[in-house]
Coordinates of C-alpha atoms in Angstrom, one line a residue:
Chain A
X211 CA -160.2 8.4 -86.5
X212 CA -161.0 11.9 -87.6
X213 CA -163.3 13.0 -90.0
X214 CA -160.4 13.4 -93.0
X215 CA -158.7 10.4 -92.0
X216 CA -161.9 8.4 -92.3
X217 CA -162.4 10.0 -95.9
X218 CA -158.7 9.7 -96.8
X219 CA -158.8 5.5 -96.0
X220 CA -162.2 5.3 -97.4
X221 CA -160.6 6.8 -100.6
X222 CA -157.6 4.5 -100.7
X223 CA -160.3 1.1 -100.1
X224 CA -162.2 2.8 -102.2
X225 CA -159.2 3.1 -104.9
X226 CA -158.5 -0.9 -104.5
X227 CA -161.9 -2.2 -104.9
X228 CA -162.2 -0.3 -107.8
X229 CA -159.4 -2.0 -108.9
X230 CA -160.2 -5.8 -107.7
X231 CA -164.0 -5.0 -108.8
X232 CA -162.4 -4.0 -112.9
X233 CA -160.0 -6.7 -112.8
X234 CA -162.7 -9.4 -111.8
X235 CA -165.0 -7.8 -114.4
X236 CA -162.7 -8.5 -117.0
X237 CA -162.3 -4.5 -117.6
X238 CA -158.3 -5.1 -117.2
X239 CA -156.9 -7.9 -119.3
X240 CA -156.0 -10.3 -116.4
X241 CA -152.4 -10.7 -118.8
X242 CA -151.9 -6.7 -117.5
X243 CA -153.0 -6.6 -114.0
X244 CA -154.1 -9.2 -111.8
X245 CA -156.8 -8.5 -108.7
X246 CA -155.1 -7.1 -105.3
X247 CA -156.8 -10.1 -103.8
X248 CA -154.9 -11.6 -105.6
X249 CA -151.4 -10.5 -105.0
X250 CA -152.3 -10.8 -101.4
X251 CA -152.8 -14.0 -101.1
X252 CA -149.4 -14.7 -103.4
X253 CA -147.5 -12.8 -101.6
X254 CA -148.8 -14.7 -98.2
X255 CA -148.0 -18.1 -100.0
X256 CA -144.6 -17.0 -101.1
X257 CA -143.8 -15.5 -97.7
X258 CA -144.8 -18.6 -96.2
X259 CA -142.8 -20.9 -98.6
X260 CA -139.8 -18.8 -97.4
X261 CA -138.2 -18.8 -100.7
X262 CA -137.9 -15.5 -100.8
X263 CA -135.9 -15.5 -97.5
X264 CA -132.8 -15.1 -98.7
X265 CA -133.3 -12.3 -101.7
X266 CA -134.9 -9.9 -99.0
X267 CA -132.2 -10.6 -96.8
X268 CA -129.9 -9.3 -99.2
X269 CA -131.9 -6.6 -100.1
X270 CA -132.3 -5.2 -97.2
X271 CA -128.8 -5.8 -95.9
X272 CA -127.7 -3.8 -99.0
X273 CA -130.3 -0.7 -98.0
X274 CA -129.2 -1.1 -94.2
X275 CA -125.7 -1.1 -95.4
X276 CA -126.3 2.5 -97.6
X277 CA -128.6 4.0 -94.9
X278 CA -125.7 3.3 -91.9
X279 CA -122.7 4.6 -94.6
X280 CA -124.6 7.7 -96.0
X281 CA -125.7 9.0 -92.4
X282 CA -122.2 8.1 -90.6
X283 CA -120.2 9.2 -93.2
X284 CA -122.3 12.2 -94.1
X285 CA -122.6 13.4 -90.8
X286 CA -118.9 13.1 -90.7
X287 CA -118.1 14.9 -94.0
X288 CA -120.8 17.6 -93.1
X289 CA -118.3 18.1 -89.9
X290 CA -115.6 19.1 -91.4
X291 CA -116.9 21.0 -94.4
X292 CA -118.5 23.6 -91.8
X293 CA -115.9 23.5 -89.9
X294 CA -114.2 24.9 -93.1
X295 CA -116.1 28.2 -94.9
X296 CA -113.5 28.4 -97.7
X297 CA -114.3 24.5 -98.6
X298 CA -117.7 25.1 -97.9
X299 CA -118.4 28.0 -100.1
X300 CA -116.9 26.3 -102.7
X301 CA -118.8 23.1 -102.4
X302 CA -122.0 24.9 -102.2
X303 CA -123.1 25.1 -105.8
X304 CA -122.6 21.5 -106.2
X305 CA -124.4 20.5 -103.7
X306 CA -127.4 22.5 -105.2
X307 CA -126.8 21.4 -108.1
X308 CA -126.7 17.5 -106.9
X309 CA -129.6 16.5 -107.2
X310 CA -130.7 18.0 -110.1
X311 CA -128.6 15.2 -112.3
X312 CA -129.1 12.2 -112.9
X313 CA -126.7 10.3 -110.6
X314 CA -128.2 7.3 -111.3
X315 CA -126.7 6.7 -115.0
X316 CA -123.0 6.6 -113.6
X317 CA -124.4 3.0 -112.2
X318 CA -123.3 0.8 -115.1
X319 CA -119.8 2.8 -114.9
X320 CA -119.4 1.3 -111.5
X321 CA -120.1 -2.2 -112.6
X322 CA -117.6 -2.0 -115.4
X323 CA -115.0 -1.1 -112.7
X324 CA -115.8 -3.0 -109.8
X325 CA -118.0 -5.8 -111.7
X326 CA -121.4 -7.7 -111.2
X327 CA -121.6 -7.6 -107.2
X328 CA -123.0 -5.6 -104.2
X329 CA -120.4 -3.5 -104.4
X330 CA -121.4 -0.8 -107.4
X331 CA -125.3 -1.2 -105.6
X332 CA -124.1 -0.3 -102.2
X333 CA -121.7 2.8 -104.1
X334 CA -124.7 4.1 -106.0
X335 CA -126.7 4.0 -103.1
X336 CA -124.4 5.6 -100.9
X337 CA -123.7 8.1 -103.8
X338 CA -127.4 8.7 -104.0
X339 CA -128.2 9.2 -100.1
X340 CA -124.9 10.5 -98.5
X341 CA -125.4 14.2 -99.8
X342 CA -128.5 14.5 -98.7
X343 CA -126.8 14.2 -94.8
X344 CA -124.1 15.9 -95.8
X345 CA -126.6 18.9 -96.9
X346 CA -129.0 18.4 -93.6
X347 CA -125.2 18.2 -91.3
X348 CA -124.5 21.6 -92.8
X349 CA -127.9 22.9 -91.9
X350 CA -128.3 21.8 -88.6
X351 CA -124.7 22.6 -87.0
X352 CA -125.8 26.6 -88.9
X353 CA -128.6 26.5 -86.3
X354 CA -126.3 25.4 -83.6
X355 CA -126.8 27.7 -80.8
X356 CA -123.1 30.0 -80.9
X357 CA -122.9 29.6 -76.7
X358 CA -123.0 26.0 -77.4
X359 CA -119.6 26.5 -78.9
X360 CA -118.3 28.9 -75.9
X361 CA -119.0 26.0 -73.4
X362 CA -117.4 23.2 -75.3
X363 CA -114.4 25.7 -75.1
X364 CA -114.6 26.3 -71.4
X365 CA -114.9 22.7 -70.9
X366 CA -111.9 22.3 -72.5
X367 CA -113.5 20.0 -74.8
X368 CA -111.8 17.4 -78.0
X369 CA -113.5 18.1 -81.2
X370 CA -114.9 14.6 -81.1
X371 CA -116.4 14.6 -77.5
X372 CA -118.0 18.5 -79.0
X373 CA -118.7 16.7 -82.4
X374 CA -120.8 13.7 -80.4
X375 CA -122.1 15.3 -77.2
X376 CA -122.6 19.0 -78.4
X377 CA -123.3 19.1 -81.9
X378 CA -124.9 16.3 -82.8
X379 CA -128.2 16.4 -79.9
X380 CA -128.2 20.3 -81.0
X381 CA -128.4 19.9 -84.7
X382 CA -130.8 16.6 -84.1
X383 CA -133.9 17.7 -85.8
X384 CA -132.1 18.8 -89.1
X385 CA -130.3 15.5 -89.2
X386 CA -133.2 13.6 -88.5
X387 CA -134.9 15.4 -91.9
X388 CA -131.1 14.0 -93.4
X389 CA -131.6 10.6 -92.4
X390 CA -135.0 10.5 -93.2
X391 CA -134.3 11.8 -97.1
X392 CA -131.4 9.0 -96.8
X393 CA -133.1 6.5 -95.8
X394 CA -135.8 7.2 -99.2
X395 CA -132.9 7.5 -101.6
X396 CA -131.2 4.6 -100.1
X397 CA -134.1 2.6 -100.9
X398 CA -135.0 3.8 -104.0
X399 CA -131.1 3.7 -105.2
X400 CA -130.5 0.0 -104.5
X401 CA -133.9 -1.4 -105.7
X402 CA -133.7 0.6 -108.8
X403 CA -129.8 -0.9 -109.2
X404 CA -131.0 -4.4 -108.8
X405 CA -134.0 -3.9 -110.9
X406 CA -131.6 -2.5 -113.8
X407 CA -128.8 -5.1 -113.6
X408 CA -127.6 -7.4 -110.9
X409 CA -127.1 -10.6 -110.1
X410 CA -129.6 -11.0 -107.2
X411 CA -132.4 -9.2 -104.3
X412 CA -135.7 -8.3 -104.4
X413 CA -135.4 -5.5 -107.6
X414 CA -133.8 -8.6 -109.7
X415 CA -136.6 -11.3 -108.7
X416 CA -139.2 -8.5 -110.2
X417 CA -137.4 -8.1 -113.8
X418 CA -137.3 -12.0 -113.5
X419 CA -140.6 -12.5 -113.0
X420 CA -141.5 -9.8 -115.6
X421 CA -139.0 -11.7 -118.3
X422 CA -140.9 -15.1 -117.8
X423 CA -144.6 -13.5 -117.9
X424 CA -145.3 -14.6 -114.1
X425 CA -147.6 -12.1 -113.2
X426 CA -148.7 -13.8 -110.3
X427 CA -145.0 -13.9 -108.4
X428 CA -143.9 -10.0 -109.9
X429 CA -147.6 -8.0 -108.5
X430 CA -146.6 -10.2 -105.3
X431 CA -143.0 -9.0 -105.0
X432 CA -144.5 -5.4 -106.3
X433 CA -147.0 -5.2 -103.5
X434 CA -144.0 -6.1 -100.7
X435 CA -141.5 -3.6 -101.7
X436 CA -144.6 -1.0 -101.3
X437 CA -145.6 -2.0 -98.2
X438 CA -142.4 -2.1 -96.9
X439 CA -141.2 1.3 -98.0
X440 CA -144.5 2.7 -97.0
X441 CA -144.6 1.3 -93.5
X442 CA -140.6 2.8 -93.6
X443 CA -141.8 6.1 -94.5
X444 CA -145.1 6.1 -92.6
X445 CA -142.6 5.4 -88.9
X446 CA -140.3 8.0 -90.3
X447 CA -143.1 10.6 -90.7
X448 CA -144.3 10.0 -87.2
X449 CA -141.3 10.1 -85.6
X450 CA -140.8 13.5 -87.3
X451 CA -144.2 15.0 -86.0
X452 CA -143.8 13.7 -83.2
X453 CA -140.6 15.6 -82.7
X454 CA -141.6 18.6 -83.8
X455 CA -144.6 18.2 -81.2
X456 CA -142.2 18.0 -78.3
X457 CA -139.4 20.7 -79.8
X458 CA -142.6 23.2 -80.1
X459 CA -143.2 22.0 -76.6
X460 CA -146.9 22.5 -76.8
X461 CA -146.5 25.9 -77.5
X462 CA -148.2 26.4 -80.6
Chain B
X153 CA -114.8 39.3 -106.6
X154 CA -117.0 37.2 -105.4
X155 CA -118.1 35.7 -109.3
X156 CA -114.0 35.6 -110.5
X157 CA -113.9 33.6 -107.0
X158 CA -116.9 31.2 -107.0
X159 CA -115.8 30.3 -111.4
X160 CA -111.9 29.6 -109.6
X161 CA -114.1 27.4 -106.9
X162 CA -115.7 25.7 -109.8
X163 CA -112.6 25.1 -111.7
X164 CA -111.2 23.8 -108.4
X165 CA -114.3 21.6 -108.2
X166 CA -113.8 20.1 -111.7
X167 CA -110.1 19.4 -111.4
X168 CA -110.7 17.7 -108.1
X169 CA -113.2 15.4 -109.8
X170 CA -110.8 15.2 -113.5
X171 CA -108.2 13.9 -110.6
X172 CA -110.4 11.5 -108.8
X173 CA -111.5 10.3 -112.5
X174 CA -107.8 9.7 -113.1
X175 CA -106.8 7.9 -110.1
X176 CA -109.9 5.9 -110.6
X177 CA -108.6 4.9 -114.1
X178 CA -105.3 3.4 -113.1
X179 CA -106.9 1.7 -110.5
X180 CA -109.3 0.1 -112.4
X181 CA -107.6 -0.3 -116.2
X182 CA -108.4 1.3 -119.5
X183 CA -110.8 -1.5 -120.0
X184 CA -113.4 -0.5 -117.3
X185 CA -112.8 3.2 -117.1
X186 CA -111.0 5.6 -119.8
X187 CA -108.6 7.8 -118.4
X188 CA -110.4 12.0 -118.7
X189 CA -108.1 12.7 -121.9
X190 CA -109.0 10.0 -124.0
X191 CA -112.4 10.1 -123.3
X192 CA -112.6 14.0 -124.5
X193 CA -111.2 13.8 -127.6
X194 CA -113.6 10.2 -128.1
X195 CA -116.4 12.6 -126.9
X196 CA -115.5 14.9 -129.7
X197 CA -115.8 12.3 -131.9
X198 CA -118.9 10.4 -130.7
X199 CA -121.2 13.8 -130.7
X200 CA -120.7 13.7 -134.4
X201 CA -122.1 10.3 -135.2
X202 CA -125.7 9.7 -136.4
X203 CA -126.1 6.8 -133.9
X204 CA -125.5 9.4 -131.2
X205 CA -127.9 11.5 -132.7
X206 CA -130.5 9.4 -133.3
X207 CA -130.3 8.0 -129.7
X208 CA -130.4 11.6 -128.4
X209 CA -133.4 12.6 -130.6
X210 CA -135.2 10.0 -129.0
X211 CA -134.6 10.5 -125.5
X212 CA -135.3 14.2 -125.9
X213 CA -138.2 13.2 -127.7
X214 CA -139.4 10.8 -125.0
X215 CA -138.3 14.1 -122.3
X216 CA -140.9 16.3 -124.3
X217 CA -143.8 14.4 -124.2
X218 CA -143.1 12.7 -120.8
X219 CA -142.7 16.8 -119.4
X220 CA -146.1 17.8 -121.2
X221 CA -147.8 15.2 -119.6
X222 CA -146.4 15.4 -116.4
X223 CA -146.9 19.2 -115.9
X224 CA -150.5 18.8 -117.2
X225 CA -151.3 16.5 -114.7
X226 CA -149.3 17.6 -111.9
X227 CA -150.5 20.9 -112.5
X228 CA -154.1 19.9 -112.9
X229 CA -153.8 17.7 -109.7
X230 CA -152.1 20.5 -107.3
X231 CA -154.8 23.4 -108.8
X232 CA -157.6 21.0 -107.9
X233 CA -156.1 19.9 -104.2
X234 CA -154.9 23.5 -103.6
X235 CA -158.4 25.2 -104.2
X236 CA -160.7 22.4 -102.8
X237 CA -159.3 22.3 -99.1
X238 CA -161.0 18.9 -98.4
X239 CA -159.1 17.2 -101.4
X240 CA -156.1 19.0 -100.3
X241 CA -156.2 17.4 -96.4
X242 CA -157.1 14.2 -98.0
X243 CA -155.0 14.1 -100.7
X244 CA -151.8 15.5 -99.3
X245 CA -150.7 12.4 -97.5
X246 CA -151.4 10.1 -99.9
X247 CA -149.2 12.3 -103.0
X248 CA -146.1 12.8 -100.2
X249 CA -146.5 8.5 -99.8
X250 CA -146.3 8.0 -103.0
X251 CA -144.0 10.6 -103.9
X252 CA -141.2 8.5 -102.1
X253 CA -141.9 5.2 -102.9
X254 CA -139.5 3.6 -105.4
X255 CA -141.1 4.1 -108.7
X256 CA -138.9 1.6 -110.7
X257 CA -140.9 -1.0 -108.7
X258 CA -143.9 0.0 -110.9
X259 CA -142.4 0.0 -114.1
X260 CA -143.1 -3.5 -115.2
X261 CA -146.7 -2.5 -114.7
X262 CA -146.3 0.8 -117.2
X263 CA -144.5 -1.4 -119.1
X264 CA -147.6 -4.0 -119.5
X265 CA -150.3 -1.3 -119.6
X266 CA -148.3 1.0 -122.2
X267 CA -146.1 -1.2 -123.9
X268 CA -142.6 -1.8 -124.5
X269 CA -142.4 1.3 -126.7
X270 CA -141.5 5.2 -126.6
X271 CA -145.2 5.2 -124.5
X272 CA -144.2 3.2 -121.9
X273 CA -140.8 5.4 -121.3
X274 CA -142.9 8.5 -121.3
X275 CA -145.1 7.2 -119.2
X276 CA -142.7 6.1 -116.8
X277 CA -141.3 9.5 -116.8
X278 CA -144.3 11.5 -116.4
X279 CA -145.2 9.1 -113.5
X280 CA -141.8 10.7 -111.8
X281 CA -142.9 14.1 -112.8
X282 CA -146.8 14.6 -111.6
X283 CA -146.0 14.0 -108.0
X284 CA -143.9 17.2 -107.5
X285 CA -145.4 19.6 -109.7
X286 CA -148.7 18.7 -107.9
X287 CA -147.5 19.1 -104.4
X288 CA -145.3 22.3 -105.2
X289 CA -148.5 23.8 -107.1
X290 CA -150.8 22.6 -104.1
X291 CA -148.9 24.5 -101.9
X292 CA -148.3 27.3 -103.5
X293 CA -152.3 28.2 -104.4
X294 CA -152.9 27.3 -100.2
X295 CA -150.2 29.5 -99.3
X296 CA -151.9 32.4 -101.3
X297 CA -152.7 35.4 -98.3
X298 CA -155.9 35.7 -97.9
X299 CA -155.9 39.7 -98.3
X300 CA -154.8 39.1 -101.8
X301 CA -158.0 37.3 -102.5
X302 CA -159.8 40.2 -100.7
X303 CA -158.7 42.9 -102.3
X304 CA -159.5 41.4 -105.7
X305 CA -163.5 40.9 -104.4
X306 CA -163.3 44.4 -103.2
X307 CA -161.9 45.8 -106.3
X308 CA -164.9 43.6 -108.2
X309 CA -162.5 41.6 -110.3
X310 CA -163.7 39.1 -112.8
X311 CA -162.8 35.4 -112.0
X312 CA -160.7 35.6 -115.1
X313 CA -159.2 38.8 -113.7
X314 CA -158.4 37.2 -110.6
X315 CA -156.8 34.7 -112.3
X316 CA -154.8 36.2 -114.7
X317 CA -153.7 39.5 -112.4
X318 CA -153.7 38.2 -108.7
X319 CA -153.4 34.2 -108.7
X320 CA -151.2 33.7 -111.5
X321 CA -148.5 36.2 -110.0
X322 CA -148.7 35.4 -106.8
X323 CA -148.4 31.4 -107.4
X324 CA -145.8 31.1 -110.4
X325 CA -142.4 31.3 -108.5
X326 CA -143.3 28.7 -106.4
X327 CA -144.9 26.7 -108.8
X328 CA -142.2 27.3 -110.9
X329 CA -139.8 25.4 -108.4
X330 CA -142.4 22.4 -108.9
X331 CA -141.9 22.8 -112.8
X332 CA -138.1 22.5 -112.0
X333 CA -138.1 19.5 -110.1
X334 CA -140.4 17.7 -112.0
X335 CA -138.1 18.4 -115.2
X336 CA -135.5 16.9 -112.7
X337 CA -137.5 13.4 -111.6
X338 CA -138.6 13.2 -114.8
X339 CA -135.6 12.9 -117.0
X340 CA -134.6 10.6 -114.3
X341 CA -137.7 8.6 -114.6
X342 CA -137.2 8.5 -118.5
X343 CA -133.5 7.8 -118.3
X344 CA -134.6 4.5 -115.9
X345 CA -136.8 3.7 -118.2
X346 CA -134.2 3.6 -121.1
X347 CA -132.2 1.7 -118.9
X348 CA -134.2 -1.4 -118.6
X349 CA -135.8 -3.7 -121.3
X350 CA -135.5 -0.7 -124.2
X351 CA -134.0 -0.7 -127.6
X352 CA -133.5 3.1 -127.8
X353 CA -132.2 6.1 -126.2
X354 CA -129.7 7.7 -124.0
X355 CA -130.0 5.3 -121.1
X356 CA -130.2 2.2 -123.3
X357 CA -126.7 3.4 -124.7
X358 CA -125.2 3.6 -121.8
X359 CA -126.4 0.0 -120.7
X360 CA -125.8 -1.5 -124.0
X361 CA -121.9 -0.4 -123.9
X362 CA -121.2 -2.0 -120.7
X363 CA -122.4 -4.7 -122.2
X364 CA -120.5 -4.4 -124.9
X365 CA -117.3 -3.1 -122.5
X366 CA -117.2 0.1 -124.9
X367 CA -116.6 2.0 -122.0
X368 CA -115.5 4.9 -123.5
X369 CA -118.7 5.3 -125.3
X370 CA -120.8 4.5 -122.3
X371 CA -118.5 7.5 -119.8
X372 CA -119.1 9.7 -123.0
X373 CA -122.8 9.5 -122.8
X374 CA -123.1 9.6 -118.8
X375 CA -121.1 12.8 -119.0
X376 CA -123.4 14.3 -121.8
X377 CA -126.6 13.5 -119.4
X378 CA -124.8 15.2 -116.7
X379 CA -123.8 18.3 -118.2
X380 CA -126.8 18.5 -119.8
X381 CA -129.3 18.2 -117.0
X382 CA -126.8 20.1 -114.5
X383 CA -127.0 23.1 -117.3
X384 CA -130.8 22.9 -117.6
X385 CA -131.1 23.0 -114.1
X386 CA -128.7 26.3 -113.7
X387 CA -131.2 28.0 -116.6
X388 CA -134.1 26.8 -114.6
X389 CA -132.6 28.0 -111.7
X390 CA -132.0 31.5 -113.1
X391 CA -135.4 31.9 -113.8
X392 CA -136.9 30.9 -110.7
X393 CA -134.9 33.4 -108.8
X394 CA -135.9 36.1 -111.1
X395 CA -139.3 35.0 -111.0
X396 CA -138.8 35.3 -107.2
X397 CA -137.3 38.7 -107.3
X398 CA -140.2 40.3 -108.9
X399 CA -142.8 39.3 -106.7

């Protein structure tokens, strides 16, 4: 390990025994937070008991779900709209201005159409993510090479074989920054939905255990849905480098 | 030209979306989503009333003081990272993790260490907030050429100087696209905060009319949030580019 990763975990130990060490001191009301150690071992014991089986199940079914829409469907959209400047031009301040708003409140308008189900989670999600591969599509088939274009049209080429065998390994990189961002939003859109209102997952288990005071059961439930979008993000991230590494080609 | 082209490829936008909003509606019925026109002319109404106001006052109440607290900190953090380079290299990974981890997971925890209150909203929304400002200010003090700081030793500036007529200027666009995010995140934050186990506010409207099935109340208030933040965002915006220009 090098020198700043050593001081970076030793701050991030150092971080939770500070925490475990206050909390078994009696410095935070044990009714606020309970010890890491302690969520640990809760979350091992409700693992184990596998009743929680089925909630991340759905959970994560529901994120897959988003992830695979937003990034098939936005790299499809993102097609066509550079394919068309006019469309394009005129998308382009929305797009900027996307993010900016609150999507998110629009979520209890979906359930009043479609009702209490998966569906308005996996549409806010998808609502959430999909621009953000729609915006990375656009940026990446910009930095397509233009000869690229010239050989598909010697080859005689569909616009679906150019689309798939062309443009897509091309504009890689960029989308992989798309479906990186998509995959975060994703995640964050359909936890945050459950957490708000829905009928079941992981999000809903949490404001459950928060209603009946189990602190015990929600720091457990807490402390997986960090670890799991940390290890998520933490492969992303490598993968990323390490891409970057081999497009610099040792060069720098 | 080009600006009587891009307001026509705005009002193309909008009547695209009015449509979809339409054919949405007699899909789904009056009773889950209003068709556009009723909903305007209800939105006139609804502005007026002192339960609208009284919501809004508080959200933009709970937007102030989440803001203030977020761009102290953040600011305070990303000053700090960006001029000690060891905290920076340490800390840097750790602020982009938790930058995208899904907050809302930690808000039964503000909620127990702040209350069920307007502090446990405004905490929840500064949490939002500190991440970006801090990165976006860390990166723009590293990002500072070295010459700049060079010249100011060689011209035998004051730290205060240095401050106030080389670090300042140079830093403040970019650290005035942090400011704009974070105003971003942290109405969001807020707003989620609202939304869950609150008796007051914006995003506690919204929730409590689908509860209610007022849903013309609750597309009224959703489009208010929207315009507003999309409009803030356009003046923030505007001057970040000029900010940018000048340098």
């Amino acid at each position: 390990m090098t020198r700043v990763g050593a001081i970076r975990f030793a701050v991030i130990v150092g971080m939770i025994g500070a925490l475990e060490l206050a909390c078994r001191l009696g410095l935070i009301n044990h009714q606020t937070i309970i010890p890491p150690s302690e969520m640990a071992s809760t979350l091992v014991t409700l693992l184990a008991s596998g009743s929680l089986n089925a909630d991340i199940a759905r959970t994560l079914g529901e994120v897959m779900l988003v992830i695979g829409l937003s990034v098939v469907l936005g790299f499809a959209f993102g097609l066509v709209i550079h394919a068309l400047p006019r469309v394009r031009e005129a998308l382009d301040p929305f797009f900027a201005t996307y993010y900016a708003v609150p999507i998110f409140i629009f979520y209890p308008v979906l359930i009043a159409i479609f009702g209490l189900s998966a569906i308005p989670i996996v549409l806010i999600g998808v609502a959430t993510a999909i621009v953000a591969m729609i915006i990375a599509t656009l940026n990446g088939l910009d930095r397509v090479p233009p000869v690229l274009a010239k050989v598909a049209r010697v080859h005689r080429l569909s616009p679906v074989t150019t689309a798939l065998t062309l443009q897509l390994p091309a504009a890689a990189p960029y989308l992989f920054t798309g479906v990186k961002l998509s995959v975060s939003y994703g995640f964050i859109a359909v936890i945050a939905a459950e957490f708000i209102l829905s009928p079941t997952g992981l999000g809903r288990d949490i404001a459950d255990a928060y209603a009946d005071f189990n602190n015990r059961r929600m720091y457990a439930l807490i402390l997986f849905l960090l670890i799991v979008a940390t290890v998520v993000n933490g492969v992303l991230h490598a993968l990323d480098m390490r891409w970057a590494e081999r497009r610099s080609g040792g060069r720098s | 030209m080009t600006a009587t082209r891009r307001t026509t490829d705005t009002l193309v936008i909008v009547i695209v979306m009015l449509l979809v909003w339409q054919a949405l509606h007699q899909v789904a019925g009056s009773t889950a989503l209003p068709a556009p026109l009723p909903t305007m002319i209800y939105l006139m109404h609804a502005v007026a009333s002192p339960r609208f106001a009284e919501n809004t006052t508080t959200t933009a109440l709970e937007l102030a003081y989440a803001l203030v607290l977020a761009y102290a900190i953040g600011l305070a953090i990303g000053v700090w990272m960006g001029a000690h380079r060891l905290s920076g290299v340490v800390g840097e990974p750790i602020l982009v993790a938790l930058y995208s981890l899904p907050k809302i997971t930690l808000y039964p925890v503000v909620l127990l260490i702040f209350g069920l209150g307007i502090s446990g909203k405004v905490a929840f929304g500064a949490l939002h907030g500190i991440l970006p400002v801090a990165l976006l200010t860390m990166g723009a003090i590293r990002a500072i050429p070295p010459v700049y700081l060079r010249s100011a030793r060689s011209l035998r500036l004051s730290p205060w100087q240095t401050i106030a007529t080389v670090l300042l200027p140079a830093t403040l666009p970019e650290i005035f696209t942090g400011l704009r995010i974070g105003f971003t995140v942290t109405l969001l934050g807020v707003l989620l905060g609202e939304m869950f186990a609150s008796k007051s506010g914006l995003g506690f409207l919204i929730i409590n009319d689908m509860s209610l099935a007022q849903s013309e109340d609750m597309v009224t208030v959703a489009i208010i949030l929207f315009a507003f933040a999309a409009i803030a965002n356009a003046l923030l915006l505007w001057i970040e580019h000029k900010l940018h220009r000048r340098v």
